[in-house]
GROMACS .gro file of C-alpha atoms in nm:
model
  290
    1MET     CA    1   0.000   0.000   0.000
    2SER     CA    2   0.133   0.349  -0.079
    3SER     CA    3  -0.002   0.701  -0.076
    4ARG     CA    4   0.060   0.720  -0.452
    5LEU     CA    5  -0.165   0.419  -0.511
    6ILE     CA    6  -0.438   0.568  -0.293
    7THR     CA    7  -0.410   0.903  -0.470
    8LEU     CA    8  -0.428   0.731  -0.810
    9ILE     CA    9  -0.745   0.546  -0.713
   10ALA     CA   10  -0.896   0.868  -0.581
   11THR     CA   11  -0.812   1.047  -0.907
   12LEU     CA   12  -0.972   0.774  -1.117
   13CYS     CA   13  -1.283   0.758  -0.901
   14PHE     CA   14  -1.332   1.134  -0.889
   15ALA     CA   15  -1.286   1.245  -1.247
   16PRO     CA   16  -1.392   1.517  -1.268
   17ALA     CA   17  -1.283   1.574  -0.909
   18VAL     CA   18  -1.535   1.644  -0.639
   19ALA     CA   19  -1.372   1.884  -0.394
   20LEU     CA   20  -1.440   1.946  -0.029
   21ALA     CA   21  -1.555   2.302   0.027
   22GLN     CA   22  -1.304   2.527   0.200
   23THR     CA   23  -1.391   2.673   0.536
   24GLY     CA   24  -1.194   2.988   0.463
   25ASN     CA   25  -1.270   3.254   0.721
   26ALA     CA   26  -1.629   3.144   0.772
   27PRO     CA   27  -1.741   3.176   1.136
   28LEU     CA   28  -1.736   2.853   1.333
   29ASP     CA   29  -2.062   2.698   1.451
   30GLY     CA   30  -2.189   2.383   1.622
   31ARG     CA   31  -1.933   2.155   1.784
   32LEU     CA   32  -1.643   2.332   1.610
   33LYS     CA   33  -1.734   2.657   1.784
   34LYS     CA   34  -1.750   2.481   2.121
   35ILE     CA   35  -1.420   2.305   2.059
   36HIS     CA   36  -1.257   2.636   1.959
   37GLU     CA   37  -1.390   2.822   2.261
   38THR     CA   38  -1.308   2.554   2.518
   39LYS     CA   39  -0.987   2.438   2.346
   40THR     CA   40  -1.111   2.088   2.431
   41ILE     CA   41  -1.243   1.799   2.224
   42SER     CA   42  -1.425   1.506   2.382
   43VAL     CA   43  -1.369   1.169   2.215
   44ALA     CA   44  -1.567   0.856   2.301
   45TYR     CA   45  -1.381   0.527   2.269
   46ARG     CA   46  -1.450   0.160   2.330
   47THR     CA   47  -1.248  -0.032   2.587
   48ASP     CA   48  -1.333  -0.373   2.440
   49ALA     CA   49  -1.304  -0.340   2.060
   50LEU     CA   50  -0.952  -0.478   2.007
   51PRO     CA   51  -0.771  -0.400   1.775
   52PHE     CA   52  -0.970  -0.087   1.684
   53SER     CA   53  -1.037   0.069   2.022
   54PHE     CA   54  -0.923  -0.061   2.360
   55GLU     CA   55  -0.716   0.025   2.667
   56ASP     CA   56  -0.347  -0.065   2.673
   57ASN     CA   57  -0.151  -0.190   2.973
   58GLU     CA   58  -0.142   0.165   3.109
   59LYS     CA   59  -0.522   0.197   3.075
   60LYS     CA   60  -0.482   0.451   2.795
   61PRO     CA   61  -0.692   0.448   2.474
   62ALA     CA   62  -0.523   0.258   2.192
   63GLY     CA   63  -0.598   0.092   1.859
   64TYR     CA   64  -0.649   0.167   1.490
   65MET     CA   65  -0.946   0.401   1.533
   66VAL     CA   66  -0.791   0.579   1.832
   67ASP     CA   67  -0.470   0.646   1.639
   68LEU     CA   68  -0.667   0.758   1.334
   69CYS     CA   69  -0.872   0.996   1.547
   70ARG     CA   70  -0.555   1.137   1.703
   71SER     CA   71  -0.441   1.228   1.351
   72VAL     CA   72  -0.785   1.378   1.279
   73ILE     CA   73  -0.762   1.590   1.593
   74GLY     CA   74  -0.420   1.717   1.484
   75ALA     CA   75  -0.567   1.825   1.149
   76ILE     CA   76  -0.864   1.994   1.321
   77GLU     CA   77  -0.620   2.189   1.539
   78ARG     CA   78  -0.465   2.332   1.224
   79GLN     CA   79  -0.805   2.405   1.070
   80ILE     CA   80  -0.938   2.608   1.364
   81GLY     CA   81  -0.604   2.755   1.473
   82VAL     CA   82  -0.596   2.605   1.823
   83SER     CA   83  -0.297   2.392   1.923
   84PRO     CA   84  -0.284   2.186   2.121
   85LEU     CA   85  -0.643   2.085   2.187
   86GLN     CA   86  -0.702   1.916   2.520
   87VAL     CA   87  -0.845   1.570   2.449
   88LYS     CA   88  -1.101   1.436   2.694
   89TRP     CA   89  -1.135   1.060   2.644
   90VAL     CA   90  -1.481   0.922   2.726
   91PRO     CA   91  -1.513   0.542   2.762
   92VAL     CA   92  -1.837   0.403   2.614
   93THR     CA   93  -2.001   0.067   2.552
   94VAL     CA   94  -2.198  -0.078   2.262
   95GLN     CA   95  -2.511   0.045   2.437
   96THR     CA   96  -2.392   0.402   2.521
   97ARG     CA   97  -2.176   0.500   2.220
   98PHE     CA   98  -2.452   0.679   2.027
   99THR     CA   99  -2.614   0.860   2.319
  100ALA     CA  100  -2.271   0.988   2.425
  101VAL     CA  101  -2.243   1.175   2.094
  102SER     CA  102  -2.608   1.273   2.046
  103GLY     CA  103  -2.633   1.386   2.409
  104GLY     CA  104  -2.319   1.600   2.398
  105GLN     CA  105  -2.094   1.399   2.631
  106ALA     CA  106  -1.859   1.337   2.336
  107ASP     CA  107  -1.795   1.522   2.011
  108MET     CA  108  -1.712   1.203   1.822
  109GLU     CA  109  -1.688   0.829   1.880
  110CYS     CA  110  -1.382   0.638   1.768
  111GLY     CA  111  -1.460   0.272   1.815
  112ALA     CA  112  -1.565  -0.001   1.574
  113THR     CA  113  -1.903   0.129   1.465
  114THR     CA  114  -2.077   0.021   1.146
  115VAL     CA  115  -2.260   0.283   0.939
  116THR     CA  116  -2.627   0.194   0.886
  117LEU     CA  117  -2.920   0.394   0.753
  118GLY     CA  118  -3.111   0.325   1.074
  119ARG     CA  119  -2.835   0.471   1.290
  120MET     CA  120  -2.833   0.787   1.076
  121LYS     CA  121  -3.164   0.876   1.239
  122GLU     CA  122  -2.978   0.936   1.566
  123VAL     CA  123  -2.620   1.030   1.470
  124GLY     CA  124  -2.406   1.133   1.176
  125PHE     CA  125  -2.100   0.963   1.030
  126SER     CA  126  -1.770   1.064   0.877
  127SER     CA  127  -1.620   0.924   0.559
  128LEU     CA  128  -1.552   0.552   0.594
  129THR     CA  129  -1.254   0.450   0.806
  130PHE     CA  130  -1.247   0.069   0.762
  131VAL     CA  131  -1.435  -0.209   0.586
  132ASP     CA  132  -1.502  -0.542   0.754
  133GLY     CA  133  -1.769  -0.814   0.762
  134THR     CA  134  -1.963  -1.019   1.016
  135GLY     CA  135  -1.801  -1.355   1.086
  136LEU     CA  136  -1.828  -1.648   1.324
  137LEU     CA  137  -1.576  -1.766   1.580
  138LEU     CA  138  -1.601  -2.126   1.695
  139ARG     CA  139  -1.398  -2.389   1.875
  140SER     CA  140  -1.152  -2.572   1.653
  141SER     CA  141  -1.309  -2.899   1.762
  142THR     CA  142  -1.649  -2.797   1.621
  143ALA     CA  143  -1.707  -2.954   1.283
  144GLY     CA  144  -1.817  -2.701   1.024
  145LYS     CA  145  -1.693  -2.476   0.746
  146SER     CA  146  -2.002  -2.260   0.693
  147LEU     CA  147  -2.312  -2.127   0.864
  148MET     CA  148  -2.505  -2.424   0.725
  149ASP     CA  149  -2.297  -2.655   0.946
  150LEU     CA  150  -2.412  -2.470   1.259
  151ALA     CA  151  -2.776  -2.570   1.219
  152ASN     CA  152  -2.938  -2.646   1.556
  153LYS     CA  153  -2.633  -2.506   1.737
  154LYS     CA  154  -2.613  -2.215   1.983
  155ILE     CA  155  -2.466  -1.893   1.844
  156GLY     CA  156  -2.382  -1.602   2.073
  157VAL     CA  157  -2.415  -1.242   1.953
  158ILE     CA  158  -2.427  -0.899   2.118
  159SER     CA  159  -2.786  -0.778   2.121
  160GLY     CA  160  -2.879  -0.474   1.914
  161THR     CA  161  -2.571  -0.480   1.693
  162SER     CA  162  -2.542  -0.491   1.315
  163ASN     CA  163  -2.387  -0.837   1.365
  164GLU     CA  164  -2.712  -0.964   1.517
  165ARG     CA  165  -2.905  -0.831   1.221
  166ALA     CA  166  -2.657  -0.975   0.969
  167LEU     CA  167  -2.663  -1.315   1.138
  168THR     CA  168  -3.043  -1.322   1.146
  169GLU     CA  169  -3.065  -1.228   0.778
  170ALA     CA  170  -2.801  -1.485   0.678
  171MET     CA  171  -2.982  -1.761   0.869
  172LYS     CA  172  -3.307  -1.670   0.697
  173ALA     CA  173  -3.146  -1.658   0.353
  174LYS     CA  174  -2.974  -1.994   0.400
  175MET     CA  175  -3.275  -2.143   0.583
  176VAL     CA  176  -3.062  -2.231   0.885
  177THR     CA  177  -3.227  -2.284   1.222
  178ALA     CA  178  -3.005  -2.210   1.521
  179GLN     CA  179  -3.053  -2.070   1.871
  180LEU     CA  180  -2.927  -1.713   1.911
  181VAL     CA  181  -2.787  -1.650   2.258
  182PRO     CA  182  -2.770  -1.279   2.353
  183VAL     CA  183  -2.453  -1.159   2.528
  184LYS     CA  184  -2.358  -0.811   2.651
  185THR     CA  185  -1.989  -0.798   2.559
  186ARG     CA  186  -1.728  -0.973   2.344
  187ASP     CA  187  -1.550  -1.092   2.656
  188GLU     CA  188  -1.872  -1.258   2.772
  189GLY     CA  189  -1.910  -1.419   2.429
  190LEU     CA  190  -1.551  -1.549   2.445
  191ALA     CA  191  -1.604  -1.688   2.795
  192GLN     CA  192  -1.920  -1.872   2.692
  193LEU     CA  193  -1.753  -2.006   2.378
  194GLU     CA  194  -1.455  -2.138   2.574
  195ALA     CA  195  -1.686  -2.290   2.837
  196GLY     CA  196  -1.894  -2.466   2.571
  197THR     CA  197  -2.214  -2.279   2.662
  198ILE     CA  198  -2.237  -2.163   2.300
  199ASP     CA  199  -2.103  -2.327   1.984
  200ALA     CA  200  -2.007  -2.008   1.799
  201PHE     CA  201  -1.984  -1.633   1.852
  202ALA     CA  202  -2.074  -1.373   1.588
  203GLY     CA  203  -1.896  -1.040   1.546
  204ASP     CA  204  -1.692  -0.826   1.308
  205ARG     CA  205  -1.422  -1.051   1.164
  206VAL     CA  206  -1.125  -0.832   1.256
  207LEU     CA  207  -1.260  -0.793   1.610
  208LEU     CA  208  -1.295  -1.170   1.635
  209VAL     CA  209  -0.931  -1.209   1.532
  210GLY     CA  210  -0.838  -0.971   1.814
  211LEU     CA  211  -1.059  -1.167   2.052
  212VAL     CA  212  -0.869  -1.488   1.976
  213GLY     CA  213  -0.559  -1.324   2.121
  214LYS     CA  214  -0.738  -1.295   2.456
  215ALA     CA  215  -0.835  -1.663   2.470
  216LYS     CA  216  -0.682  -1.901   2.724
  217ASP     CA  217  -0.574  -2.120   2.433
  218PRO     CA  218  -0.584  -1.927   2.102
  219LYS     CA  219  -0.522  -2.246   1.906
  220SER     CA  220  -0.850  -2.390   2.037
  221LEU     CA  221  -1.049  -2.132   1.838
  222ALA     CA  222  -1.099  -2.084   1.465
  223LEU     CA  223  -1.261  -1.817   1.247
  224LEU     CA  224  -1.516  -1.944   0.997
  225GLY     CA  225  -1.405  -1.876   0.641
  226GLU     CA  226  -1.721  -1.711   0.509
  227ALA     CA  227  -1.823  -1.352   0.581
  228LEU     CA  228  -2.193  -1.298   0.651
  229SER     CA  229  -2.215  -0.926   0.577
  230TYR     CA  230  -2.045  -0.603   0.473
  231GLU     CA  231  -1.955  -0.378   0.769
  232PRO     CA  232  -1.837  -0.024   0.679
  233TYR     CA  233  -1.688   0.161   0.981
  234ALA     CA  234  -1.683   0.536   1.037
  235ILE     CA  235  -1.638   0.796   1.309
  236VAL     CA  236  -1.968   0.871   1.483
  237LEU     CA  237  -2.053   1.242   1.472
  238PRO     CA  238  -2.341   1.466   1.585
  239ARG     CA  239  -2.634   1.443   1.346
  240GLY     CA  240  -2.689   1.752   1.131
  241ASP     CA  241  -2.360   1.928   1.217
  242SER     CA  242  -2.232   1.976   0.863
  243SER     CA  243  -1.941   2.204   0.959
  244PHE     CA  244  -1.795   1.956   1.204
  245ARG     CA  245  -1.847   1.666   0.964
  246LEU     CA  246  -1.666   1.862   0.691
  247ALA     CA  247  -1.375   1.932   0.927
  248VAL     CA  248  -1.345   1.564   1.016
  249ASN     CA  249  -1.372   1.450   0.653
  250ARG     CA  250  -1.111   1.706   0.546
  251ALA     CA  251  -0.884   1.571   0.820
  252LEU     CA  252  -0.940   1.210   0.707
  253ALA     CA  253  -0.870   1.307   0.345
  254GLU     CA  254  -0.541   1.461   0.457
  255VAL     CA  255  -0.445   1.138   0.636
  256TYR     CA  256  -0.549   0.917   0.344
  257ARG     CA  257  -0.343   1.124   0.098
  258SER     CA  258  -0.029   1.084   0.309
  259GLU     CA  259   0.191   0.799   0.432
  260GLU     CA  260   0.029   0.842   0.773
  261ILE     CA  261  -0.252   0.595   0.703
  262GLU     CA  262   0.005   0.328   0.617
  263SER     CA  263   0.181   0.388   0.950
  264ILE     CA  264  -0.148   0.359   1.140
  265PHE     CA  265  -0.240   0.037   0.959
  266ARG     CA  266   0.104  -0.120   1.017
  267LYS     CA  267   0.108  -0.023   1.384
  268THR     CA  268  -0.225  -0.198   1.440
  269PHE     CA  269  -0.205  -0.502   1.214
  270GLY     CA  270   0.168  -0.557   1.176
  271ALA     CA  271   0.405  -0.538   0.881
  272GLY     CA  272   0.305  -0.883   0.754
  273LEU     CA  273  -0.062  -0.806   0.690
  274GLU     CA  274  -0.168  -0.621   0.376
  275PRO     CA  275  -0.489  -0.417   0.349
  276THR     CA  276  -0.756  -0.578   0.134
  277PRO     CA  277  -0.822  -0.436  -0.215
  278MET     CA  278  -1.157  -0.308  -0.085
  279LEU     CA  279  -0.983  -0.122   0.198
  280ILE     CA  280  -0.731   0.036  -0.040
  281ILE     CA  281  -1.017   0.155  -0.262
  282MET     CA  282  -1.193   0.293   0.047
  283TYR     CA  283  -0.885   0.496   0.138
  284GLY     CA  284  -0.871   0.627  -0.216
  285LEU     CA  285  -1.237   0.725  -0.218
  286GLY     CA  286  -1.188   0.912   0.110
  287ALA     CA  287  -0.883   1.105  -0.013
  288TYR     CA  288  -1.090   1.395  -0.145
  289PRO     CA  289  -0.892   1.675  -0.313
  290ASN     CA  290  -0.900   2.019  -0.151
   0.00000   0.00000   0.00000
């Protein structure tokens, strides 16, 4: 992956180019005005969404989305002429991530959140930041290579997530009957899977890979080969705040046009893992010209 490749894809996809409007000297409004006046930005993050958003050994926010949002904040500092901004990190859960932004406790959420039309009724979203899919984690001893092989089994899934919806739709499409077991967190899903209470656990595939690393015996778990859905991630933003969304998207475009996105990807996933072709295209599509 290189910035030149991303820029080339962006050029091909946006010919003629579609440019982000310049803020110029326009007065700030919405969250940008508050951020400028208080010199503080509040960022919600997940503590359990390894490798995208979690707490490191020092209990500090870490992960792909956290690092990406740090770069976004740096670009926003330059846009509004305030440096440095004080960053207030706000831990959230699957259940509280949207209300934290819509209710004003956080200006943005940097976790592992899938963009859906339904969620747009409550919050806004930035340009895409990652592309993943719903997958299934199961014990290596469980026979099966597809969802069809899990008929009449117990499958754990976090309630109210896009993964639950994707799993339900996939079961209906493939005419598979299985018992869905609701869990509250990924750690709970892992514990039940290891204990044999459930036969599989559904979640975003990259998050499931991260979850394997937390298992007592990582070799005892395996990720099912097939993906059940398309999961586009983005930064959660306040609904209807076009100025703030533009500032964030301009910041993301700046990152995607530079070598910085490669550094963030390598730091999270290691030098041996290459981004998928779909992810490279996503970076290119987000690298809007100024």
